[in-house]
Amino acid sequence: MAREQLGVLTALDVAKTQLYHFTAIVIAGMGFFTDAYDLFCISLVTKLLGRIYYTDYTKEKPGSLPPNVAAAVNGVALCGTLAGQLFFGWLGDKMGRKKVYGLTLILMVVCSLASGLSFSDKPDAVIATLCFFRFWLGFGIGGDYPLSATIMSEYANKKTRGAFIAAVFAMQGFGILGGGIVALIVSTAFDHRFPAPSYAVDRHLSLIPQADYIWRIILMFGAIPAAVTFYWRMKMPETARYTALVAKNAKQAAADMSKVLNCDLEAEEEKVNKMVTEPANSFGLFTKEFAKRHGFHLVGTTTTWFLLDIAFYSQNLFQKDIFSAINWIPKAQEMNAVHEVFMISRAQTLIALCSTVPGYWFTVFLIDYMGRFVIQLMGFFFMTVFMFALAIPYHHWTLKPNRIGFVIIYSLTFFFANFGPNATTFVVPAEIFPARLRSTCHGISAAAGKAGAIIGAFGFLYAAQSQDPNKTDAGYPPGIGVKNSLIALGVINFLGMVFTLLVPESKGKSLEELTGENDENGEEMKNTAAAAADSARTVPV
């Protein structure tokens, strides 16, 4: 039997959309803009790093990063992100969302700037410095995931909560787009100021000395949006759900939300004290009670995010290699070092502009109408279809007349990733777990995703190599080829559809309804979240 909801939480659930909602979206969203910029801008400059530090002018092709170095540069930030999601997710439930929120932002600003510095001009020193600071940059980024999602879910009203959380995550699309645009501007400026011949024409002159500034400027630019939002993050009050249900301070929760909502709210201390002592609000993460209520939910959110990120990050980090394979980007020796950055940036910007960004905003506008479950299932389905559509007739797409068709279908996989599981896997864990475990469980789910991203980032480097030893990149063993890699990603997306059946629908319900925190009798509602999910889900399980 459900008791009467706390007045402060009811006020948040039924609040009309107003300025503070949009302020919270912008403040949390700029963190995600920075996250995406910092994580994905590295793919724009890895080819340039190879040319600067690993070119052997006696070879017919310009230098590229050795396999172990490329794996480290591409994957180290993801390793840091995984660790940060687990640590800051746990810390957000222990210390509060707001206290930890500022710490992650400081870490991101400092490490973004430091990523563009190095202790020497020797290749080993440059790469070691870059990897060290990108690990800690990833650590800060990791904290942003559970904290931003949790804060937005706890501030939002129940009618448009999905759209608000998805809007925060949608800033990731603008971050990817922003990285491409910054790289375009910087590379264009250097290309015009310091014109150079292609590598095939003059190997030494194709790499201008000033090229070393380009990658540093692109990486360091990520500090700006994070620094701009620091003041506003510190001005945000702690969420009422944390203050009331976890910190057990009804008076502070009422005072904070009275200012936010511009209305008088009563401090219901007696009701809060009674709520937090109920069995439904006292079990921990590693208990049988949690396993009964939320075990399958946690399995669902972790596996779907894990599978999604294998496909999503391998596509994002290595789309430059795919475009090179179909000759959409000229061969490296046909360009100078700076122009290669421009061409890679142009390709990423076009993909982001035409498919990545629109996909996110389709989710924002439709998630509270279609529901999370339907969008996630649909997204995985179409990702599977388009992956196989690229993979099975792969030779057809490599022919020059068909390259535009390849890019269109490739773009559609991004569109349905973002109008699909890439957004919903972020939204759902912020809604279906209890307040005292919400940030932790979101961090665990997000960390599972980053484990998938690491597999995608490291694995795709090797898997996408040609099966012909004579056609592999320098230093790489033969792989399974791009075609077979795309088939493997299609199978992974299909498995994502299967595990989506474990994820509950949370559309239109208050957070306490979903988690059973507002229940008066813990025994009667052991399966509150599961019952809510079953009644709302559109596909029987």
Coordinates of C-alpha atoms in Angstrom, one line a residue:
M1 CA 0.0 0.0 0.0
A2 CA 1.5 3.3 -1.1
R3 CA 1.5 6.2 1.4
E4 CA 0.9 9.8 0.5
Q5 CA 3.9 11.2 -1.3
L6 CA 6.1 13.9 0.3
G7 CA 4.8 17.3 -0.6
V8 CA 8.2 18.5 -1.9
L9 CA 8.5 15.5 -4.2
T10 CA 4.9 15.8 -5.4
A11 CA 5.6 19.4 -6.2
L12 CA 8.6 18.4 -8.3
D13 CA 6.6 15.6 -10.1
V14 CA 3.7 17.9 -11.1
A15 CA 5.7 21.1 -11.7
K16 CA 5.1 22.8 -15.0
T17 CA 8.1 23.1 -17.3
Q18 CA 9.8 26.3 -16.4
L19 CA 13.1 28.1 -16.4
Y20 CA 14.9 26.0 -13.8
H21 CA 14.3 22.9 -15.9
F22 CA 16.1 24.4 -18.9
T23 CA 18.8 25.9 -16.6
A24 CA 19.5 22.4 -15.3
I25 CA 19.5 20.9 -18.8
V26 CA 22.1 23.5 -19.9
I27 CA 24.3 23.1 -16.8
A28 CA 24.3 19.4 -16.9
G29 CA 24.3 19.3 -20.7
M30 CA 27.5 21.4 -21.1
G31 CA 29.3 18.7 -19.1
F32 CA 28.1 16.2 -21.6
F33 CA 29.1 18.4 -24.5
T34 CA 32.6 18.5 -23.0
D35 CA 32.6 14.7 -22.3
A36 CA 31.8 13.9 -25.9
Y37 CA 34.3 16.5 -27.3
D38 CA 37.1 15.1 -25.1
L39 CA 36.4 11.5 -25.8
F40 CA 35.9 11.7 -29.6
C41 CA 38.3 14.5 -30.6
I42 CA 41.2 12.1 -30.2
S43 CA 40.1 10.2 -33.3
L44 CA 40.6 13.4 -35.3
V45 CA 44.3 13.7 -34.4
T46 CA 45.6 10.1 -34.2
K47 CA 46.6 10.1 -37.8
L48 CA 48.5 13.4 -37.3
L49 CA 50.3 12.0 -34.2
G50 CA 51.4 9.1 -36.3
R51 CA 52.8 11.4 -39.0
I52 CA 54.6 13.7 -36.5
Y53 CA 56.2 11.1 -34.3
Y54 CA 56.4 7.9 -36.2
T55 CA 57.1 8.8 -39.9
D56 CA 60.0 7.0 -41.6
Y57 CA 60.8 9.0 -44.7
T58 CA 62.3 6.0 -46.4
K59 CA 58.8 4.4 -46.6
E60 CA 56.2 5.0 -49.3
K61 CA 53.5 5.8 -46.7
P62 CA 53.6 8.4 -43.9
G63 CA 53.9 7.2 -40.4
S64 CA 51.1 5.8 -38.2
L65 CA 50.8 5.0 -34.6
P66 CA 52.1 1.5 -33.7
P67 CA 49.4 -0.9 -32.7
N68 CA 50.1 -0.7 -28.9
V69 CA 50.4 3.1 -29.0
A70 CA 47.2 3.5 -31.0
A71 CA 45.4 1.2 -28.6
A72 CA 46.6 3.2 -25.6
V73 CA 45.9 6.6 -27.1
N74 CA 42.4 5.6 -28.2
G75 CA 41.4 3.5 -25.2
V76 CA 43.1 5.1 -22.1
A77 CA 40.4 7.7 -21.7
L78 CA 37.7 5.0 -21.8
C79 CA 39.6 3.1 -19.1
G80 CA 39.6 6.2 -16.9
T81 CA 35.9 6.8 -17.7
L82 CA 35.0 3.3 -16.5
A83 CA 36.9 3.8 -13.2
G84 CA 35.3 7.3 -12.8
Q85 CA 31.8 6.0 -13.3
L86 CA 32.1 3.4 -10.6
F87 CA 33.9 5.7 -8.1
F88 CA 31.9 8.9 -8.6
G89 CA 28.6 7.0 -8.9
W90 CA 29.2 5.5 -5.5
L91 CA 30.5 8.8 -4.1
G92 CA 27.4 10.6 -5.4
D93 CA 25.2 8.5 -3.2
K94 CA 27.5 8.9 -0.2
M95 CA 28.3 12.6 -0.3
G96 CA 25.5 14.0 -2.4
R97 CA 25.2 14.9 -6.1
K98 CA 26.2 18.5 -5.9
K99 CA 29.4 18.1 -3.8
V100 CA 30.9 15.6 -6.2
Y101 CA 29.6 17.4 -9.3
G102 CA 32.1 20.3 -9.0
L103 CA 35.0 18.0 -8.4
T104 CA 34.5 16.1 -11.7
L105 CA 34.4 19.4 -13.6
I106 CA 37.7 20.7 -12.1
L107 CA 39.3 17.4 -13.1
M108 CA 38.0 17.7 -16.7
V109 CA 39.3 21.3 -17.1
V110 CA 42.8 20.6 -15.7
C111 CA 43.3 17.4 -17.6
S112 CA 42.0 18.8 -20.9
L113 CA 44.6 21.5 -20.7
A114 CA 47.3 19.1 -19.6
S115 CA 46.5 16.7 -22.5
G116 CA 47.9 19.2 -24.9
L117 CA 51.2 19.5 -23.0
S118 CA 54.2 17.2 -22.9
F119 CA 57.4 16.9 -21.0
S120 CA 59.5 16.4 -24.1
D121 CA 59.3 16.3 -27.9
K122 CA 60.4 12.6 -27.9
P123 CA 57.7 10.3 -29.1
D124 CA 57.7 8.1 -26.0
A125 CA 57.5 11.1 -23.7
V126 CA 54.7 12.8 -25.7
I127 CA 52.5 9.7 -25.8
A128 CA 53.1 8.8 -22.1
T129 CA 52.1 12.3 -21.1
L130 CA 49.1 12.3 -23.3
C131 CA 47.9 8.9 -22.0
F132 CA 48.5 9.9 -18.4
F133 CA 46.4 13.0 -18.6
R134 CA 43.7 11.4 -20.8
F135 CA 43.2 8.7 -18.2
W136 CA 42.5 11.2 -15.5
L137 CA 40.4 13.3 -18.0
G138 CA 38.4 10.1 -18.6
F139 CA 38.1 9.6 -14.8
G140 CA 36.5 13.1 -14.5
I141 CA 34.2 12.4 -17.5
G142 CA 33.1 9.1 -15.9
G143 CA 31.8 11.0 -12.9
D144 CA 29.7 13.2 -15.1
Y145 CA 27.6 10.3 -16.4
P146 CA 25.8 9.1 -13.2
L147 CA 25.7 12.6 -11.6
S148 CA 24.2 14.4 -14.5
A149 CA 21.6 11.7 -15.2
T150 CA 20.7 11.5 -11.5
I151 CA 20.5 15.2 -10.9
M152 CA 18.3 15.7 -14.0
S153 CA 16.0 12.8 -13.1
E154 CA 15.5 14.1 -9.6
Y155 CA 14.8 17.6 -10.7
A156 CA 12.4 16.8 -13.5
N157 CA 8.6 16.3 -13.4
K158 CA 7.3 12.9 -14.2
K159 CA 5.5 13.9 -17.4
T160 CA 8.6 15.1 -19.3
R161 CA 11.4 13.5 -17.3
G162 CA 12.5 11.3 -20.1
A163 CA 12.9 14.3 -22.5
F164 CA 14.8 16.3 -19.9
I165 CA 17.3 13.5 -19.2
A166 CA 17.6 12.7 -22.9
A167 CA 18.2 16.4 -23.7
V168 CA 21.2 16.4 -21.3
F169 CA 22.6 13.4 -23.1
A170 CA 21.8 14.9 -26.5
M171 CA 24.5 17.5 -25.8
Q172 CA 26.9 14.6 -26.6
G173 CA 25.9 15.0 -30.2
F174 CA 26.8 18.6 -30.2
G175 CA 30.1 17.7 -28.5
I176 CA 31.0 15.3 -31.3
L177 CA 29.9 18.0 -33.8
G178 CA 31.9 20.6 -32.0
G179 CA 35.0 18.5 -32.1
G180 CA 34.8 18.2 -35.8
I181 CA 34.1 21.9 -36.3
V182 CA 37.1 23.0 -34.1
A183 CA 39.4 20.6 -36.0
L184 CA 38.1 21.9 -39.3
I185 CA 38.8 25.5 -38.3
V186 CA 42.2 24.8 -36.9
S187 CA 43.4 22.6 -39.7
T188 CA 42.0 25.0 -42.4
A189 CA 43.8 27.9 -40.7
F190 CA 47.1 26.1 -40.6
D191 CA 46.7 24.7 -44.1
H192 CA 46.2 28.2 -45.5
R193 CA 49.0 29.8 -43.5
F194 CA 51.5 27.0 -44.1
P195 CA 50.8 25.4 -47.5
A196 CA 52.6 22.1 -48.1
P197 CA 52.8 19.4 -50.8
S198 CA 51.4 15.9 -50.3
Y199 CA 53.6 13.1 -49.0
A200 CA 53.8 11.6 -52.4
V201 CA 55.3 14.8 -53.9
D202 CA 57.7 15.7 -51.1
R203 CA 57.9 13.5 -48.0
H204 CA 59.7 15.9 -45.7
L205 CA 57.8 19.1 -46.7
S206 CA 54.4 17.4 -46.4
L207 CA 54.8 17.6 -42.6
I208 CA 55.2 21.2 -41.5
P209 CA 56.8 21.9 -38.0
Q210 CA 53.8 23.8 -36.9
A211 CA 51.6 20.7 -37.3
D212 CA 52.6 19.8 -33.7
Y213 CA 50.4 22.7 -32.5
I214 CA 47.3 21.5 -34.2
W215 CA 46.6 18.4 -32.1
R216 CA 47.4 20.3 -28.9
I217 CA 45.0 23.1 -29.7
I218 CA 42.2 20.7 -30.5
L219 CA 42.6 18.7 -27.3
M220 CA 43.0 21.7 -25.0
F221 CA 39.9 23.5 -26.4
G222 CA 37.8 20.9 -24.4
A223 CA 38.6 22.8 -21.2
I224 CA 36.6 25.9 -22.3
P225 CA 33.0 24.7 -22.1
A226 CA 33.7 22.8 -18.8
A227 CA 35.2 25.9 -17.2
V228 CA 32.4 28.2 -18.4
T229 CA 29.7 26.1 -16.5
F230 CA 31.6 25.6 -13.2
Y231 CA 30.1 28.6 -11.5
W232 CA 26.6 27.6 -12.4
R233 CA 27.1 24.0 -11.2
M234 CA 28.2 25.3 -7.8
K235 CA 25.0 27.5 -7.6
M236 CA 22.7 24.5 -8.1
P237 CA 21.0 23.3 -4.9
E238 CA 21.3 19.6 -3.9
T239 CA 18.3 17.6 -5.3
A240 CA 15.4 17.3 -2.9
R241 CA 15.3 13.5 -3.3
Y242 CA 18.8 13.1 -2.0
T243 CA 18.3 15.7 0.7
A244 CA 15.1 14.2 2.0
L245 CA 15.4 10.4 1.2
V246 CA 19.1 9.9 1.7
A247 CA 20.4 12.8 3.9
K248 CA 17.1 12.7 5.8
N249 CA 16.9 16.5 6.0
A250 CA 13.3 17.4 5.2
K251 CA 13.7 21.0 6.3
Q252 CA 16.6 21.6 3.9
A253 CA 14.8 19.8 1.0
A254 CA 11.7 22.0 1.4
A255 CA 13.8 25.2 1.7
D256 CA 15.9 24.4 -1.4
M257 CA 12.9 23.5 -3.6
S258 CA 10.8 26.4 -2.3
K259 CA 13.4 28.7 -3.9
V260 CA 13.6 26.6 -7.1
L261 CA 9.8 26.3 -7.6
N262 CA 8.9 29.8 -6.2
C263 CA 6.3 28.4 -3.8
D264 CA 6.0 27.6 -0.1
L265 CA 6.6 23.9 0.8
E266 CA 6.2 22.3 4.2
A267 CA 9.1 20.5 5.9
E268 CA 7.5 17.1 6.6
E269 CA 10.1 15.8 9.0
E270 CA 7.9 13.2 10.7
K271 CA 6.9 11.7 7.3
V272 CA 10.5 11.6 6.1
N273 CA 11.7 9.9 9.3
K274 CA 9.0 7.3 8.9
M275 CA 9.8 6.7 5.2
V276 CA 13.5 6.2 5.6
T277 CA 13.0 3.5 8.3
E278 CA 10.7 1.4 6.1
P279 CA 12.1 -2.0 4.9
A280 CA 11.6 -0.7 1.3
N281 CA 14.1 2.1 2.0
S282 CA 16.8 0.3 3.9
F283 CA 18.2 -2.5 1.9
G284 CA 21.6 -2.2 0.3
L285 CA 23.1 -3.0 -3.1
F286 CA 24.5 -6.4 -2.2
T287 CA 21.4 -7.8 -0.6
K288 CA 18.8 -10.4 -1.5
E289 CA 16.1 -7.7 -1.3
F290 CA 17.9 -5.7 -4.0
A291 CA 18.3 -8.8 -6.1
K292 CA 14.5 -9.5 -5.9
R293 CA 13.4 -6.0 -6.7
H294 CA 16.1 -4.7 -9.1
G295 CA 18.4 -7.6 -10.0
F296 CA 17.0 -8.2 -13.5
H297 CA 16.7 -4.5 -14.0
L298 CA 20.5 -4.0 -13.3
V299 CA 21.3 -7.0 -15.6
G300 CA 19.2 -5.4 -18.3
T301 CA 20.7 -1.9 -18.0
T302 CA 24.3 -3.2 -17.8
T303 CA 24.1 -5.7 -20.7
T304 CA 22.3 -3.4 -23.1
W305 CA 24.7 -0.5 -22.4
F306 CA 27.7 -2.9 -22.7
L307 CA 26.5 -4.3 -26.1
L308 CA 25.5 -0.8 -27.5
D309 CA 28.9 0.7 -26.7
I310 CA 30.9 -2.0 -28.4
A311 CA 29.2 -1.0 -31.6
F312 CA 28.8 2.7 -31.0
Y313 CA 32.4 3.5 -29.9
S314 CA 34.1 1.2 -32.5
Q315 CA 32.1 3.1 -35.2
N316 CA 32.9 6.6 -33.8
L317 CA 36.5 6.1 -33.0
F318 CA 37.4 4.3 -36.2
Q319 CA 35.0 5.8 -38.8
K320 CA 38.1 7.5 -40.3
D321 CA 39.5 3.9 -41.1
I322 CA 36.2 2.9 -42.6
F323 CA 36.0 6.0 -44.8
S324 CA 39.6 5.3 -45.9
A325 CA 38.7 1.7 -46.7
I326 CA 35.9 2.8 -49.1
N327 CA 38.2 5.6 -50.4
W328 CA 35.9 8.4 -49.2
I329 CA 39.0 9.9 -47.7
P330 CA 42.1 10.0 -50.0
K331 CA 45.0 7.7 -49.3
A332 CA 47.4 9.2 -46.7
Q333 CA 50.3 9.7 -49.2
E334 CA 48.0 11.8 -51.4
M335 CA 47.6 14.4 -48.7
N336 CA 49.9 16.5 -46.5
A337 CA 49.6 16.1 -42.7
V338 CA 47.4 19.1 -42.1
H339 CA 45.0 18.4 -44.9
E340 CA 44.5 14.8 -43.6
V341 CA 43.2 16.3 -40.4
F342 CA 40.8 18.5 -42.4
M343 CA 39.5 15.5 -44.4
I344 CA 38.9 13.3 -41.4
S345 CA 37.3 16.2 -39.5
R346 CA 35.0 16.9 -42.5
A347 CA 33.8 13.3 -42.6
Q348 CA 33.1 13.2 -38.8
T349 CA 31.3 16.6 -39.0
L350 CA 29.1 15.5 -41.8
I351 CA 28.1 12.3 -40.0
A352 CA 27.4 14.2 -36.8
L353 CA 25.4 16.9 -38.5
C354 CA 23.3 14.6 -40.7
S355 CA 22.7 11.6 -38.4
T356 CA 24.2 11.8 -34.9
V357 CA 22.7 15.1 -33.7
P358 CA 19.2 14.5 -35.3
G359 CA 19.0 11.1 -33.8
Y360 CA 19.5 12.4 -30.3
W361 CA 16.8 15.0 -30.7
F362 CA 14.3 12.6 -32.1
T363 CA 14.6 10.8 -28.8
V364 CA 14.2 14.0 -26.8
F365 CA 10.9 14.8 -28.6
L366 CA 9.4 11.3 -28.7
I367 CA 10.7 9.5 -25.6
D368 CA 7.8 10.5 -23.4
Y369 CA 5.2 9.5 -26.1
M370 CA 6.7 6.3 -27.4
G371 CA 8.4 5.2 -24.2
R372 CA 11.9 4.1 -23.4
F373 CA 11.4 0.4 -24.2
V374 CA 10.0 0.8 -27.7
I375 CA 12.7 3.3 -28.7
Q376 CA 15.5 1.1 -27.4
L377 CA 14.1 -2.0 -29.1
M378 CA 13.5 -0.2 -32.4
G379 CA 17.0 1.4 -32.3
F380 CA 18.7 -2.0 -31.8
F381 CA 16.6 -3.5 -34.5
F382 CA 17.5 -0.9 -37.2
M383 CA 21.2 -0.9 -36.2
T384 CA 21.2 -4.6 -36.8
V385 CA 19.5 -4.3 -40.1
F386 CA 21.8 -1.5 -41.4
M387 CA 25.0 -3.2 -40.1
F388 CA 24.1 -6.3 -42.1
A389 CA 23.1 -4.1 -45.1
L390 CA 26.6 -2.7 -45.1
A391 CA 28.4 -6.0 -44.3
I392 CA 26.9 -8.6 -46.6
P393 CA 27.4 -6.7 -49.9
Y394 CA 30.5 -5.0 -48.6
H395 CA 32.5 -5.2 -51.9
H396 CA 29.6 -3.5 -53.6
W397 CA 30.0 -0.5 -51.3
T398 CA 33.7 -0.2 -51.9
L399 CA 33.2 0.5 -55.6
K400 CA 33.4 4.2 -56.4
P401 CA 29.8 4.7 -57.7
N402 CA 28.4 3.3 -54.5
R403 CA 30.3 5.1 -51.9
I404 CA 27.6 7.7 -51.2
G405 CA 25.2 4.9 -50.6
F406 CA 27.6 3.4 -48.1
V407 CA 27.9 6.7 -46.2
I408 CA 24.1 7.1 -46.1
I409 CA 23.5 3.6 -44.7
Y410 CA 26.4 4.1 -42.3
S411 CA 24.9 7.4 -41.2
L412 CA 21.5 5.6 -40.5
T413 CA 23.2 3.3 -38.1
F414 CA 24.3 6.4 -36.1
F415 CA 20.8 7.9 -36.4
F416 CA 19.1 4.8 -34.9
A417 CA 21.8 4.4 -32.3
N418 CA 21.0 7.8 -31.0
F419 CA 17.2 7.6 -31.7
G420 CA 17.5 4.4 -29.8
P421 CA 19.7 2.7 -27.2
N422 CA 22.5 5.2 -27.0
A423 CA 20.0 7.6 -25.4
T424 CA 17.7 5.2 -23.5
T425 CA 20.5 3.3 -21.9
F426 CA 21.5 6.6 -20.3
V427 CA 17.9 7.6 -19.3
V428 CA 16.5 4.4 -17.7
P429 CA 19.1 3.7 -15.0
A430 CA 18.5 7.2 -13.6
E431 CA 14.8 6.4 -13.1
I432 CA 14.3 2.8 -11.9
F433 CA 16.7 2.5 -8.9
P434 CA 16.1 3.9 -5.3
A435 CA 17.5 7.3 -4.5
R436 CA 20.1 6.0 -2.1
L437 CA 21.5 3.7 -4.8
R438 CA 20.5 5.6 -8.0
S439 CA 23.9 7.2 -8.7
T440 CA 25.7 4.0 -7.9
C441 CA 23.5 1.8 -10.1
H442 CA 23.8 4.3 -12.9
G443 CA 27.5 4.3 -12.5
I444 CA 27.6 0.5 -12.7
S445 CA 25.5 0.5 -15.8
A446 CA 27.6 3.2 -17.4
A447 CA 30.8 1.4 -16.5
A448 CA 29.5 -1.7 -18.2
G449 CA 29.0 0.4 -21.3
K450 CA 32.5 1.7 -21.1
A451 CA 33.8 -1.9 -20.8
G452 CA 32.0 -2.4 -24.1
A453 CA 33.5 0.7 -25.5
I454 CA 37.0 -0.5 -24.5
I455 CA 36.4 -3.8 -26.3
G456 CA 35.1 -1.8 -29.3
A457 CA 38.1 0.6 -29.3
F458 CA 40.8 -2.0 -28.7
G459 CA 39.3 -4.9 -30.6
F460 CA 38.3 -3.0 -33.7
L461 CA 41.9 -1.8 -34.2
Y462 CA 42.9 -5.3 -34.8
A463 CA 39.7 -6.9 -36.1
A464 CA 39.2 -4.4 -38.9
Q465 CA 42.7 -5.1 -40.4
S466 CA 42.7 -6.9 -43.7
Q467 CA 43.0 -10.6 -43.9
D468 CA 45.8 -10.2 -46.4
P469 CA 49.1 -9.7 -44.5
N470 CA 50.3 -7.4 -47.3
K471 CA 47.4 -5.0 -46.8
T472 CA 47.5 -4.5 -43.0
D473 CA 48.6 -1.2 -41.4
A474 CA 52.2 -1.1 -40.3
G475 CA 52.8 -3.3 -37.2
Y476 CA 49.4 -4.9 -37.2
P477 CA 48.7 -8.7 -37.6
P478 CA 46.0 -9.7 -40.1
G479 CA 42.5 -9.3 -38.8
I480 CA 39.1 -10.4 -39.9
G481 CA 38.6 -7.4 -42.2
V482 CA 36.0 -4.6 -42.2
K483 CA 33.3 -6.8 -43.7
N484 CA 33.5 -9.4 -41.0
S485 CA 33.8 -6.7 -38.3
L486 CA 30.6 -5.2 -39.4
I487 CA 28.9 -8.6 -39.3
A488 CA 30.1 -9.1 -35.8
L489 CA 28.7 -5.7 -34.8
G490 CA 25.4 -6.6 -36.4
V491 CA 25.2 -9.7 -34.2
I492 CA 26.1 -7.6 -31.1
N493 CA 23.2 -5.3 -31.9
F494 CA 20.8 -8.2 -32.2
L495 CA 21.8 -9.4 -28.8
G496 CA 21.0 -5.9 -27.5
M497 CA 17.5 -6.4 -28.7
V498 CA 17.2 -9.6 -26.7
F499 CA 18.5 -8.1 -23.4
T500 CA 16.2 -5.1 -23.9
L501 CA 13.4 -7.4 -22.8
L502 CA 14.8 -7.1 -19.2
V503 CA 14.6 -3.3 -19.1
P504 CA 11.3 -1.9 -17.6
E505 CA 9.3 0.9 -19.0
S506 CA 9.4 4.0 -16.8
K507 CA 7.3 6.5 -18.8
G508 CA 4.9 8.7 -16.9
K509 CA 5.5 7.4 -13.4
S510 CA 7.2 9.1 -10.4
L511 CA 10.6 7.8 -9.3
E512 CA 9.1 6.6 -6.0
E513 CA 6.4 4.7 -7.8
L514 CA 9.0 2.9 -9.9
T515 CA 11.3 2.0 -7.0
G516 CA 8.7 1.3 -4.2
E517 CA 10.3 4.0 -1.9
N518 CA 6.9 5.5 -1.2
D519 CA 5.4 2.1 0.0
E520 CA 4.1 1.8 3.5
N521 CA 4.6 -1.9 3.7
G522 CA 7.9 -3.3 2.4
E523 CA 6.6 -6.9 2.2
E524 CA 3.6 -6.0 0.1
M525 CA 5.6 -4.3 -2.5
K526 CA 8.7 -6.4 -3.0
N527 CA 8.2 -6.3 -6.7
T528 CA 6.9 -2.8 -7.1
A529 CA 9.3 -1.8 -9.8
A530 CA 8.7 -5.1 -11.7
A531 CA 4.9 -4.7 -11.4
A532 CA 5.2 -1.1 -12.7
A533 CA 7.3 -2.3 -15.6
D534 CA 5.0 -5.1 -16.5
S535 CA 1.9 -2.9 -16.6
A536 CA 3.7 -0.3 -18.8
R537 CA 5.6 -2.5 -21.1
T538 CA 4.2 -2.9 -24.6
V539 CA 5.9 -6.2 -25.4
P540 CA 5.2 -9.2 -23.0
V541 CA 8.2 -10.9 -21.6

